[in-house]
Amino acid sequence: MKIALALGGGAALGWAHIGVLRTLEAHGVGLGAVCGTSIGGLAAVCAAADRLDVLEDIGRSANLRTILRYLDPHMKRGAWLSGRAITQQLDRHLGHARFEDLHIPCAVVASDLVSGEAVVLKHGPVAEAVRASMALPGIFHPVVTEGRVLADGGLVMPVPVPVARLLAPGLPVVAVNLQNDYVRRAVTVGLRLEPKARLTSVGVLRSATGLMLSRLARQSLDLDPPDLELALPVGHIDVSNFLRAKELIDIGAEATEQAMPNIRALMDA
């Protein structure tokens, strides 16, 4: 009675993964493996290391002051944000953990900026792997290790279905896609065709980026489809808004609750 879970990237939208994981746990759905990209990688590792409570507490208690402290803007060469507080939190809660010690097979995905390939991190220190998977280029510094320059895994594998299959051959794969709700996202960032509507350069750029990520996720899932996709309706929330954790957790929980008959059917097949 287990599944393999692939958690997609999506910055602040990743709080929704907590609701997915909580609902699966409440229904007694076991995880034979869990993996993730970017914020999905963080959620996957927290689930596998029994640290989901910590992640949920951070999300639910977030306010503007704590978010600014975590992001630590500095506008220095190579990245706009230092992320030192995030690194400190990862080291505090996961600093001694290694993938080999986790109670569930787990991996996170990063992108090699030199080779352009997806890099599956499933051995060694967990905290460094999560930092690499979340290192959005230009926002956070990449992680340079073993001759590779590693950045956010969403650049090449936004929803890591192939990794879930690699970790747990034979188990049904459930994928959580945070990038599917593009039309509402375009409206959210100000791209509207209305009388006297003013299209800002920032709105157009953010819409284009959202479209690119949405299409990349869709093509990736079409090439290697999961047994079940949870495409969460989160387009009305900006990907940079880390202050809506409660709402996002509820969205993830509700979508998983509605999908439970299909999830059970997969496990019974």
mmCIF file of C-alpha atoms in Angstrom:
data_model
loop_
_atom_site.group_PDB
_atom_site.id
_atom_site.type_symbol
_atom_site.label_atom_id
_atom_site.label_comp_id
_atom_site.label_asym_id
_atom_site.label_seq_id
_atom_site.Cartn_x
_atom_site.Cartn_y
_atom_site.Cartn_z
ATOM 1 C CA MET A 1 0.000 0.000 0.000
ATOM 2 C CA LYS A 2 2.663 2.482 -1.069
ATOM 3 C CA ILE A 3 3.269 5.035 -3.796
ATOM 4 C CA ALA A 4 6.269 6.929 -5.128
ATOM 5 C CA LEU A 5 5.773 10.685 -4.880
ATOM 6 C CA ALA A 6 7.303 13.320 -7.193
ATOM 7 C CA LEU A 7 6.999 16.891 -5.891
ATOM 8 C CA GLY A 8 7.359 19.689 -8.429
ATOM 9 C CA GLY A 9 9.046 23.055 -8.115
ATOM 10 C CA GLY A 10 7.208 26.331 -7.721
ATOM 11 C CA ALA A 11 8.891 28.588 -5.130
ATOM 12 C CA ALA A 12 6.327 29.779 -2.546
ATOM 13 C CA LEU A 13 3.646 27.541 -4.044
ATOM 14 C CA GLY A 14 5.572 24.642 -2.540
ATOM 15 C CA TRP A 15 3.776 25.123 0.770
ATOM 16 C CA ALA A 16 0.984 23.149 -0.929
ATOM 17 C CA HIS A 17 3.173 20.029 -0.782
ATOM 18 C CA ILE A 18 2.701 20.008 2.978
ATOM 19 C CA GLY A 19 -1.054 19.588 2.539
ATOM 20 C CA VAL A 20 -0.495 16.759 0.052
ATOM 21 C CA LEU A 21 1.856 14.917 2.407
ATOM 22 C CA ARG A 22 -0.373 15.431 5.455
ATOM 23 C CA THR A 23 -3.438 14.072 3.661
ATOM 24 C CA LEU A 24 -1.624 11.014 2.335
ATOM 25 C CA GLU A 25 -0.405 10.316 5.853
ATOM 26 C CA ALA A 26 -3.905 10.771 7.302
ATOM 27 C CA HIS A 27 -5.253 8.180 4.871
ATOM 28 C CA GLY A 28 -2.495 5.693 5.642
ATOM 29 C CA VAL A 29 -0.871 5.964 2.223
ATOM 30 C CA GLY A 30 2.739 4.910 2.610
ATOM 31 C CA LEU A 31 5.609 6.426 0.669
ATOM 32 C CA GLY A 32 7.876 3.905 -0.967
ATOM 33 C CA ALA A 33 9.976 6.825 -2.235
ATOM 34 C CA VAL A 34 9.766 10.591 -2.389
ATOM 35 C CA CYS A 35 11.668 13.038 -4.548
ATOM 36 C CA GLY A 36 11.407 16.655 -5.536
ATOM 37 C CA THR A 37 12.684 19.608 -7.488
ATOM 38 C CA SER A 38 13.511 22.961 -5.868
ATOM 39 C CA ILE A 39 10.938 23.666 -3.112
ATOM 40 C CA GLY A 40 9.582 20.202 -3.855
ATOM 41 C CA GLY A 41 13.013 18.829 -3.000
ATOM 42 C CA LEU A 42 12.906 20.574 0.355
ATOM 43 C CA ALA A 43 9.462 19.129 1.086
ATOM 44 C CA ALA A 44 10.590 15.659 -0.019
ATOM 45 C CA VAL A 45 13.623 15.702 2.248
ATOM 46 C CA CYS A 46 11.602 16.993 5.203
ATOM 47 C CA ALA A 47 9.111 14.141 4.702
ATOM 48 C CA ALA A 48 11.865 11.541 4.478
ATOM 49 C CA ALA A 49 13.719 12.949 7.498
ATOM 50 C CA ASP A 50 10.646 13.346 9.747
ATOM 51 C CA ARG A 51 11.029 17.132 9.630
ATOM 52 C CA LEU A 52 7.721 18.041 8.008
ATOM 53 C CA ASP A 53 6.545 19.591 11.282
ATOM 54 C CA VAL A 54 9.478 22.008 11.134
ATOM 55 C CA LEU A 55 8.693 23.039 7.560
ATOM 56 C CA GLU A 56 5.013 23.511 8.367
ATOM 57 C CA ASP A 57 5.797 25.604 11.439
ATOM 58 C CA ILE A 58 8.040 27.863 9.349
ATOM 59 C CA GLY A 59 5.351 28.258 6.701
ATOM 60 C CA ARG A 60 2.451 28.943 9.030
ATOM 61 C CA SER A 61 4.403 31.427 11.148
ATOM 62 C CA ALA A 62 5.933 33.331 8.221
ATOM 63 C CA ASN A 63 5.523 37.077 8.112
ATOM 64 C CA LEU A 64 7.203 39.799 6.087
ATOM 65 C CA ARG A 65 10.006 40.216 8.607
ATOM 66 C CA THR A 66 10.888 36.516 8.751
ATOM 67 C CA ILE A 67 10.716 36.166 4.955
ATOM 68 C CA LEU A 68 13.108 39.082 4.472
ATOM 69 C CA ARG A 69 15.433 37.543 7.040
ATOM 70 C CA TYR A 70 15.394 34.197 5.251
ATOM 71 C CA LEU A 71 15.974 35.727 1.827
ATOM 72 C CA ASP A 72 18.510 38.319 3.020
ATOM 73 C CA PRO A 73 18.652 40.685 -0.002
ATOM 74 C CA HIS A 74 22.166 41.931 -0.730
ATOM 75 C CA MET A 75 22.389 42.650 -4.501
ATOM 76 C CA LYS A 76 25.986 41.428 -4.712
ATOM 77 C CA ARG A 77 27.708 39.906 -7.716
ATOM 78 C CA GLY A 78 26.221 36.577 -8.810
ATOM 79 C CA ALA A 79 22.930 36.719 -6.874
ATOM 80 C CA TRP A 80 20.399 39.177 -5.522
ATOM 81 C CA LEU A 81 19.786 37.229 -2.321
ATOM 82 C CA SER A 82 22.339 35.642 -0.006
ATOM 83 C CA GLY A 83 19.989 33.079 1.531
ATOM 84 C CA ARG A 84 22.296 32.753 4.537
ATOM 85 C CA ALA A 85 19.391 32.324 6.948
ATOM 86 C CA ILE A 86 17.971 29.538 4.764
ATOM 87 C CA THR A 87 21.362 27.835 4.815
ATOM 88 C CA GLN A 88 21.487 28.160 8.587
ATOM 89 C CA GLN A 89 18.029 26.605 8.939
ATOM 90 C CA LEU A 90 18.953 23.731 6.609
ATOM 91 C CA ASP A 91 22.136 23.098 8.574
ATOM 92 C CA ARG A 92 20.259 23.329 11.865
ATOM 93 C CA HIS A 93 17.578 20.796 10.994
ATOM 94 C CA LEU A 94 19.270 18.687 8.317
ATOM 95 C CA GLY A 95 22.961 19.430 8.717
ATOM 96 C CA HIS A 96 23.972 15.980 9.904
ATOM 97 C CA ALA A 97 21.563 14.035 7.719
ATOM 98 C CA ARG A 98 22.682 12.008 4.740
ATOM 99 C CA PHE A 99 20.440 10.504 2.085
ATOM 100 C CA GLU A 100 21.658 7.068 3.097
ATOM 101 C CA ASP A 101 20.254 7.612 6.619
ATOM 102 C CA LEU A 102 16.727 8.699 5.646
ATOM 103 C CA HIS A 103 13.917 6.280 6.444
ATOM 104 C CA ILE A 104 12.380 6.668 2.965
ATOM 105 C CA PRO A 105 14.323 6.463 -0.329
ATOM 106 C CA CYS A 106 14.692 10.105 -1.345
ATOM 107 C CA ALA A 107 16.367 12.295 -3.957
ATOM 108 C CA VAL A 108 16.369 15.890 -5.129
ATOM 109 C CA VAL A 109 17.034 17.265 -8.606
ATOM 110 C CA ALA A 110 19.425 20.054 -9.558
ATOM 111 C CA SER A 111 20.603 21.407 -12.907
ATOM 112 C CA ASP A 112 24.232 21.444 -14.014
ATOM 113 C CA LEU A 113 24.723 24.881 -15.568
ATOM 114 C CA VAL A 114 27.824 23.684 -17.415
ATOM 115 C CA SER A 115 26.555 20.469 -19.033
ATOM 116 C CA GLY A 116 22.866 21.430 -19.076
ATOM 117 C CA GLU A 117 21.916 18.067 -17.593
ATOM 118 C CA ALA A 118 19.640 17.143 -14.735
ATOM 119 C CA VAL A 119 21.593 15.941 -11.706
ATOM 120 C CA VAL A 120 19.900 13.509 -9.345
ATOM 121 C CA LEU A 121 21.259 13.930 -5.821
ATOM 122 C CA LYS A 122 20.567 10.874 -3.675
ATOM 123 C CA HIS A 123 23.816 10.279 -1.835
ATOM 124 C CA GLY A 124 25.756 12.281 0.705
ATOM 125 C CA PRO A 125 24.776 15.378 2.727
ATOM 126 C CA VAL A 126 21.138 16.353 2.425
ATOM 127 C CA ALA A 127 21.410 20.070 3.250
ATOM 128 C CA GLU A 128 23.866 20.850 0.446
ATOM 129 C CA ALA A 129 21.739 18.934 -2.061
ATOM 130 C CA VAL A 130 18.639 20.931 -1.123
ATOM 131 C CA ARG A 131 20.559 24.193 -1.428
ATOM 132 C CA ALA A 132 21.634 23.196 -4.935
ATOM 133 C CA SER A 133 18.119 22.161 -5.977
ATOM 134 C CA MET A 134 16.704 25.512 -4.824
ATOM 135 C CA ALA A 135 19.442 27.768 -6.223
ATOM 136 C CA LEU A 136 17.421 29.810 -8.706
ATOM 137 C CA PRO A 137 19.960 31.462 -11.050
ATOM 138 C CA GLY A 138 20.492 35.141 -10.374
ATOM 139 C CA ILE A 139 18.475 34.908 -7.156
ATOM 140 C CA PHE A 140 20.654 32.514 -5.124
ATOM 141 C CA HIS A 141 24.257 31.526 -5.708
ATOM 142 C CA PRO A 142 24.723 28.150 -7.397
ATOM 143 C CA VAL A 143 26.414 25.341 -5.490
ATOM 144 C CA VAL A 144 29.814 24.421 -6.904
ATOM 145 C CA THR A 145 30.736 20.843 -6.037
ATOM 146 C CA GLU A 146 32.692 18.000 -7.602
ATOM 147 C CA GLY A 147 33.428 20.053 -10.696
ATOM 148 C CA ARG A 148 29.786 20.931 -11.297
ATOM 149 C CA VAL A 149 27.868 24.198 -11.022
ATOM 150 C CA LEU A 150 24.480 23.225 -9.654
ATOM 151 C CA ALA A 151 21.359 25.381 -9.755
ATOM 152 C CA ASP A 152 17.592 25.029 -9.476
ATOM 153 C CA GLY A 153 16.370 21.681 -10.808
ATOM 154 C CA GLY A 154 13.277 23.267 -12.299
ATOM 155 C CA LEU A 155 15.374 24.466 -15.220
ATOM 156 C CA VAL A 156 15.457 20.942 -16.664
ATOM 157 C CA MET A 157 13.088 18.725 -14.649
ATOM 158 C CA PRO A 158 10.269 20.677 -12.982
ATOM 159 C CA VAL A 159 8.377 17.533 -11.891
ATOM 160 C CA PRO A 160 10.797 14.615 -11.327
ATOM 161 C CA VAL A 161 8.690 11.630 -12.383
ATOM 162 C CA PRO A 162 11.690 9.698 -13.820
ATOM 163 C CA VAL A 163 13.469 10.008 -10.479
ATOM 164 C CA ALA A 164 10.493 8.590 -8.608
ATOM 165 C CA ARG A 165 10.525 5.575 -10.925
ATOM 166 C CA LEU A 166 14.261 5.200 -10.401
ATOM 167 C CA LEU A 167 13.899 5.199 -6.623
ATOM 168 C CA ALA A 168 10.942 2.797 -6.460
ATOM 169 C CA PRO A 169 10.617 0.577 -9.550
ATOM 170 C CA GLY A 170 7.181 -0.978 -9.816
ATOM 171 C CA LEU A 171 5.367 1.420 -7.502
ATOM 172 C CA PRO A 172 2.680 3.750 -8.875
ATOM 173 C CA VAL A 173 3.985 7.300 -9.256
ATOM 174 C CA VAL A 174 1.916 10.271 -8.123
ATOM 175 C CA ALA A 175 3.212 13.649 -9.333
ATOM 176 C CA VAL A 176 2.344 17.045 -7.872
ATOM 177 C CA ASN A 177 2.469 19.782 -10.515
ATOM 178 C CA LEU A 178 2.459 23.394 -9.293
ATOM 179 C CA GLN A 179 2.905 24.914 -12.765
ATOM 180 C CA ASN A 180 -0.294 23.856 -14.517
ATOM 181 C CA ASP A 181 -2.589 26.774 -13.665
ATOM 182 C CA TYR A 182 -1.005 29.243 -16.111
ATOM 183 C CA VAL A 183 -4.038 31.239 -17.267
ATOM 184 C CA ARG A 184 -4.931 32.374 -13.774
ATOM 185 C CA ARG A 185 -1.251 33.096 -13.088
ATOM 186 C CA ALA A 186 -1.047 35.439 -16.077
ATOM 187 C CA VAL A 187 -4.019 37.385 -14.742
ATOM 188 C CA THR A 188 -2.520 37.414 -11.248
ATOM 189 C CA VAL A 189 0.652 39.162 -12.406
ATOM 190 C CA GLY A 190 -1.293 41.798 -14.328
ATOM 191 C CA LEU A 191 -1.529 40.492 -17.883
ATOM 192 C CA ARG A 192 -5.100 41.437 -18.798
ATOM 193 C CA LEU A 193 -6.807 42.442 -22.003
ATOM 194 C CA GLU A 194 -9.219 45.032 -20.718
ATOM 195 C CA PRO A 195 -10.164 48.550 -21.791
ATOM 196 C CA LYS A 196 -7.383 50.923 -20.744
ATOM 197 C CA ALA A 197 -5.341 48.044 -19.316
ATOM 198 C CA ARG A 198 -1.674 48.965 -18.954
ATOM 199 C CA LEU A 199 0.785 46.180 -19.663
ATOM 200 C CA THR A 200 3.874 46.649 -17.532
ATOM 201 C CA SER A 201 7.255 45.267 -18.519
ATOM 202 C CA VAL A 202 7.453 43.407 -15.229
ATOM 203 C CA GLY A 203 4.027 41.842 -15.738
ATOM 204 C CA VAL A 204 4.886 40.738 -19.260
ATOM 205 C CA LEU A 205 8.226 39.275 -18.159
ATOM 206 C CA ARG A 206 6.686 37.402 -15.249
ATOM 207 C CA SER A 207 3.908 36.064 -17.457
ATOM 208 C CA ALA A 208 6.427 34.883 -20.044
ATOM 209 C CA THR A 209 8.478 33.150 -17.355
ATOM 210 C CA GLY A 210 5.354 31.499 -15.971
ATOM 211 C CA LEU A 211 4.353 30.342 -19.440
ATOM 212 C CA MET A 212 7.797 28.873 -20.076
ATOM 213 C CA LEU A 213 7.766 26.961 -16.782
ATOM 214 C CA SER A 214 4.215 25.773 -17.363
ATOM 215 C CA ARG A 215 5.017 24.452 -20.838
ATOM 216 C CA LEU A 216 8.240 22.819 -19.655
ATOM 217 C CA ALA A 217 6.369 21.009 -16.901
ATOM 218 C CA ARG A 218 3.625 19.931 -19.303
ATOM 219 C CA GLN A 219 6.058 18.610 -21.896
ATOM 220 C CA SER A 220 8.060 16.795 -19.228
ATOM 221 C CA LEU A 221 4.951 15.105 -17.876
ATOM 222 C CA ASP A 222 3.706 14.228 -21.358
ATOM 223 C CA LEU A 223 7.034 12.570 -22.199
ATOM 224 C CA ASP A 224 7.092 10.536 -18.990
ATOM 225 C CA PRO A 225 3.587 10.582 -17.533
ATOM 226 C CA PRO A 226 3.003 9.606 -13.911
ATOM 227 C CA ASP A 227 0.314 7.149 -12.971
ATOM 228 C CA LEU A 228 -1.573 10.070 -11.439
ATOM 229 C CA GLU A 229 -0.998 13.817 -11.694
ATOM 230 C CA LEU A 230 -2.213 16.250 -9.067
ATOM 231 C CA ALA A 231 -2.321 19.580 -10.919
ATOM 232 C CA LEU A 232 -2.976 21.958 -8.061
ATOM 233 C CA PRO A 233 -5.139 25.082 -8.657
ATOM 234 C CA VAL A 234 -2.631 27.607 -7.355
ATOM 235 C CA GLY A 235 -2.390 30.067 -10.262
ATOM 236 C CA HIS A 236 -4.090 32.837 -8.294
ATOM 237 C CA ILE A 237 -1.175 32.982 -5.871
ATOM 238 C CA ASP A 238 2.088 34.606 -6.899
ATOM 239 C CA VAL A 239 5.090 32.273 -6.841
ATOM 240 C CA SER A 240 7.007 34.813 -4.745
ATOM 241 C CA ASN A 241 4.323 35.188 -2.067
ATOM 242 C CA PHE A 242 5.545 33.112 0.866
ATOM 243 C CA LEU A 243 2.897 34.562 3.190
ATOM 244 C CA ARG A 244 -0.024 32.372 2.096
ATOM 245 C CA ALA A 245 1.137 29.052 3.486
ATOM 246 C CA LYS A 246 -2.134 28.216 5.223
ATOM 247 C CA GLU A 247 -4.158 28.689 2.037
ATOM 248 C CA LEU A 248 -1.693 26.677 -0.027
ATOM 249 C CA ILE A 249 -1.558 23.850 2.506
ATOM 250 C CA ASP A 250 -5.346 23.705 2.409
ATOM 251 C CA ILE A 251 -5.319 23.607 -1.409
ATOM 252 C CA GLY A 252 -2.872 20.706 -1.403
ATOM 253 C CA ALA A 253 -4.896 18.851 1.200
ATOM 254 C CA GLU A 254 -8.206 19.344 -0.605
ATOM 255 C CA ALA A 255 -6.819 18.250 -3.988
ATOM 256 C CA THR A 256 -5.322 15.125 -2.441
ATOM 257 C CA GLU A 257 -8.541 14.356 -0.593
ATOM 258 C CA GLN A 258 -10.485 14.533 -3.852
ATOM 259 C CA ALA A 259 -7.925 12.290 -5.545
ATOM 260 C CA MET A 260 -7.933 9.611 -2.837
ATOM 261 C CA PRO A 261 -10.269 7.208 -4.699
ATOM 262 C CA ASN A 262 -7.887 7.281 -7.660
ATOM 263 C CA ILE A 263 -4.842 6.891 -5.426
ATOM 264 C CA ARG A 264 -6.384 3.874 -3.716
ATOM 265 C CA ALA A 265 -7.261 2.389 -7.083
ATOM 266 C CA LEU A 266 -3.592 2.673 -8.099
ATOM 267 C CA MET A 267 -2.432 0.884 -4.972
ATOM 268 C CA ASP A 268 -5.030 -1.868 -5.377
ATOM 269 C CA ALA A 269 -4.231 -2.502 -9.038
#
